[in-house]
């Protein structure tokens, strides 16, 4: 199964999980970037506002076409109990090119249920598997990652 991991990460937490998954699955990976629109304190506030209002914002051009893959795994940090704005933007733009989807999110403590629901809702795809990792989980993610990978396979 040809698999692509697509993720956004503001402070590298989601990135670390995405990279671990990529190593296990030996698949392609694409980071959503936007020139650091949400960096710093002002970026944090802007992110919270945009995510809670379901706004999109510009992202850099992608390098991998999701329609070339059997499965796209989307990774996002939780922003105000929602997916991060760059991930929302990606899904709005490319959801019609995704055949099958799985998703995961990272958070400090909460808002992951709604975020995972939104990922299904916005993509319009039944998720093959979903996973969340809170701040404690990310210190020791192997077990959750293994379960997620087994569900995908
Ligand atoms: C704008 C914004 C809103 C956030 N909202 C939540 C939240 O609702 N619940 C939560 O547990 N963490 C929240 N967080 C924390 C992040 O989800 C968490 O630190 C995440 O693991 C960061 O991932 P990253 O380093 O890949 O960006 C928020 C962070 C930002 C920047």
Short mmCIF file of C-alpha atoms and ligand atoms in Angstrom, two decimals:
data_model
loop_
_atom_site.label_atom_id
_atom_site.label_comp_id
_atom_site.label_asym_id
_atom_site.label_seq_id
_atom_site.Cartn_x
_atom_site.Cartn_y
_atom_site.Cartn_z
CA UNK A 1 0.00 0.00 0.00
CA UNK A 2 1.50 3.32 -1.10
CA UNK A 3 1.27 5.62 1.90
CA UNK A 4 1.89 9.33 2.42
CA UNK A 5 2.11 11.08 5.79
CA UNK A 6 1.12 14.76 5.70
CA UNK A 7 1.54 16.84 8.85
CA UNK A 8 1.85 20.33 10.22
CA UNK A 9 3.83 21.09 13.33
CA UNK A 10 4.36 24.45 15.01
CA UNK A 11 6.72 23.30 17.77
CA UNK A 12 7.93 19.91 16.45
CA UNK A 13 5.80 17.62 18.64
CA UNK A 14 3.61 16.37 15.78
CA UNK A 15 6.72 16.31 13.59
CA UNK A 16 8.46 13.82 15.91
CA UNK A 17 5.46 11.48 15.82
CA UNK A 18 5.11 11.83 12.04
CA UNK A 19 8.79 10.97 11.60
CA UNK A 20 8.52 7.92 13.86
CA UNK A 21 5.54 6.72 11.82
CA UNK A 22 7.43 7.33 8.61
CA UNK A 23 10.34 5.24 9.85
CA UNK A 24 8.03 2.36 10.81
CA UNK A 25 6.01 2.48 7.60
CA UNK A 26 8.93 3.36 5.32
CA UNK A 27 6.68 5.71 3.36
CA UNK A 28 6.69 9.22 1.90
CA UNK A 29 6.20 12.25 4.12
CA UNK A 30 5.22 15.86 3.52
CA UNK A 31 5.30 18.72 6.01
CA UNK A 32 2.73 21.47 5.51
CA UNK A 33 4.58 24.78 5.78
CA UNK A 34 3.46 28.38 5.61
CA UNK A 35 6.50 30.51 6.31
CA UNK A 36 5.92 30.46 10.05
CA UNK A 37 2.58 32.29 10.12
CA UNK A 38 1.80 30.99 13.60
CA UNK A 39 5.19 31.46 15.26
CA UNK A 40 5.50 33.24 18.58
CA UNK A 41 2.87 34.56 20.97
CA UNK A 42 0.93 36.52 18.39
CA UNK A 43 0.95 33.45 16.13
CA UNK A 44 -0.41 31.37 18.98
CA UNK A 45 -3.31 33.75 19.46
CA UNK A 46 -3.97 33.99 15.75
CA UNK A 47 -3.92 30.19 15.51
CA UNK A 48 -6.42 29.76 18.32
CA UNK A 49 -8.74 32.30 16.76
CA UNK A 50 -8.48 30.92 13.22
CA UNK A 51 -8.95 27.32 14.33
CA UNK A 52 -12.00 28.10 16.44
CA UNK A 53 -13.57 30.03 13.57
CA UNK A 54 -12.71 27.38 10.94
CA UNK A 55 -10.75 29.83 8.86
CA UNK A 56 -8.24 28.81 6.22
CA UNK A 57 -4.87 30.52 5.67
CA UNK A 58 -2.31 30.29 2.87
CA UNK A 59 0.03 27.30 2.88
CA UNK A 60 3.11 26.72 0.72
CA UNK A 61 2.72 24.62 -2.45
CA UNK A 62 2.78 20.89 -1.84
CA UNK A 63 5.35 18.59 -3.42
CA UNK A 64 3.46 15.28 -3.23
CA UNK A 65 0.17 14.64 -4.94
CA UNK A 66 -2.19 12.85 -2.51
CA UNK A 67 -3.99 11.11 -5.38
CA UNK A 68 -0.79 9.14 -6.09
CA UNK A 69 -1.26 7.30 -2.78
CA UNK A 70 -3.55 4.52 -1.54
CA UNK A 71 -3.51 5.96 1.97
CA UNK A 72 -2.88 9.46 3.31
CA UNK A 73 -2.17 9.83 7.04
CA UNK A 74 -2.84 13.34 8.31
CA UNK A 75 -1.18 14.60 11.49
CA UNK A 76 -2.09 17.79 13.34
CA UNK A 77 -1.62 19.50 16.66
CA UNK A 78 -4.88 20.29 18.49
CA UNK A 79 -5.70 23.98 18.28
CA UNK A 80 -8.69 25.09 20.37
CA UNK A 81 -10.19 21.58 20.18
CA UNK A 82 -9.83 21.58 16.42
CA UNK A 83 -7.22 20.72 13.81
CA UNK A 84 -4.54 23.35 13.16
CA UNK A 85 -5.48 25.91 10.51
CA UNK A 86 -2.79 24.82 7.98
CA UNK A 87 -4.14 21.24 8.17
CA UNK A 88 -7.71 22.47 7.72
CA UNK A 89 -6.52 24.45 4.68
CA UNK A 90 -4.79 21.37 3.25
CA UNK A 91 -7.90 19.23 3.67
CA UNK A 92 -10.19 21.81 2.11
CA UNK A 93 -7.83 22.05 -0.88
CA UNK A 94 -6.94 18.41 -1.39
CA UNK A 95 -9.62 16.25 0.29
CA UNK A 96 -11.06 15.19 -3.08
CA UNK A 97 -7.67 13.75 -4.00
CA UNK A 98 -7.43 11.53 -0.92
CA UNK A 99 -8.54 7.91 -1.49
CA UNK A 100 -8.22 6.50 2.03
CA UNK A 101 -7.32 8.32 5.17
CA UNK A 102 -6.07 7.79 8.71
CA UNK A 103 -5.26 10.59 11.13
CA UNK A 104 -3.66 11.52 14.41
CA UNK A 105 -3.33 14.53 16.64
CA UNK A 106 -1.10 15.69 19.47
CA UNK A 107 -2.25 17.90 22.33
CA UNK A 108 -1.36 18.87 25.87
CA UNK A 109 -4.38 17.33 27.51
CA UNK A 110 -7.73 17.74 25.77
CA UNK A 111 -9.75 18.60 22.72
CA UNK A 112 -8.59 15.53 20.83
CA UNK A 113 -12.02 13.88 20.49
CA UNK A 114 -13.44 16.89 18.70
CA UNK A 115 -10.30 17.25 16.61
CA UNK A 116 -10.46 13.63 15.44
CA UNK A 117 -14.16 14.05 14.68
CA UNK A 118 -13.44 17.20 12.66
CA UNK A 119 -10.77 15.36 10.65
CA UNK A 120 -13.38 12.79 9.59
CA UNK A 121 -16.06 15.39 9.01
CA UNK A 122 -13.98 17.85 6.97
CA UNK A 123 -12.28 15.16 4.89
CA UNK A 124 -15.55 13.32 4.30
CA UNK A 125 -13.60 10.07 4.76
CA UNK A 126 -14.21 7.18 7.10
CA UNK A 127 -10.94 6.91 8.95
CA UNK A 128 -9.03 3.63 8.71
CA UNK A 129 -7.50 4.45 12.09
CA UNK A 130 -7.17 7.43 14.41
CA UNK A 131 -4.79 8.15 17.28
CA UNK A 132 -4.24 10.95 19.75
CA UNK A 133 -1.24 11.61 21.92
CA UNK A 134 -1.30 13.94 24.91
CA UNK A 135 1.79 15.53 26.47
CA UNK A 136 2.44 12.39 28.52
CA UNK A 137 1.92 10.02 25.57
CA UNK A 138 4.44 11.85 23.39
CA UNK A 139 7.20 11.07 25.89
CA UNK A 140 6.57 7.37 25.29
CA UNK A 141 4.56 6.97 22.09
CA UNK A 142 5.64 3.48 20.97
CA UNK A 143 2.60 1.57 22.19
CA UNK A 144 0.07 3.92 20.61
CA UNK A 145 2.08 4.08 17.41
CA UNK A 146 2.19 0.27 17.21
CA UNK A 147 -1.58 -0.01 17.68
CA UNK A 148 -2.16 2.65 15.03
CA UNK A 149 0.16 0.94 12.56
CA UNK A 150 -1.44 -2.47 13.16
CA UNK A 151 -4.87 -1.01 12.41
CA UNK A 152 -3.57 0.50 9.18
CA UNK A 153 -1.95 -2.71 8.05
C1 LIG B 1 -3.30 27.95 19.02
C2 LIG B 1 -3.12 26.73 19.87
C3 LIG B 1 -4.22 26.15 20.50
C4 LIG B 1 -4.07 24.99 21.28
N1 LIG B 1 -5.19 24.39 21.82
C5 LIG B 1 -5.05 23.25 22.55
C6 LIG B 1 -6.20 22.56 23.08
O1 LIG B 1 -7.36 22.91 22.84
N2 LIG B 1 -5.97 21.45 23.85
C7 LIG B 1 -4.70 20.98 24.14
O2 LIG B 1 -4.58 19.99 24.87
N3 LIG B 1 -3.61 21.59 23.61
C8 LIG B 1 -3.76 22.70 22.82
N4 LIG B 1 -2.63 23.31 22.27
C9 LIG B 1 -1.31 22.68 22.49
C10 LIG B 1 -0.87 21.83 21.30
O3 LIG B 1 -1.93 21.05 20.76
C11 LIG B 1 0.24 20.84 21.70
O4 LIG B 1 1.25 21.51 22.37
C12 LIG B 1 0.76 20.10 20.47
O5 LIG B 1 1.33 18.86 20.85
C13 LIG B 1 1.79 20.93 19.71
O6 LIG B 1 2.16 20.25 18.55
P1 LIG B 1 3.24 20.84 17.52
O7 LIG B 1 4.53 21.01 18.28
O8 LIG B 1 3.36 19.81 16.47
O9 LIG B 1 2.74 22.15 17.01
C14 LIG B 1 -2.77 24.44 21.48
C15 LIG B 1 -1.66 25.05 20.85
C16 LIG B 1 -1.83 26.15 20.05
C17 LIG B 1 -0.63 26.76 19.35
#
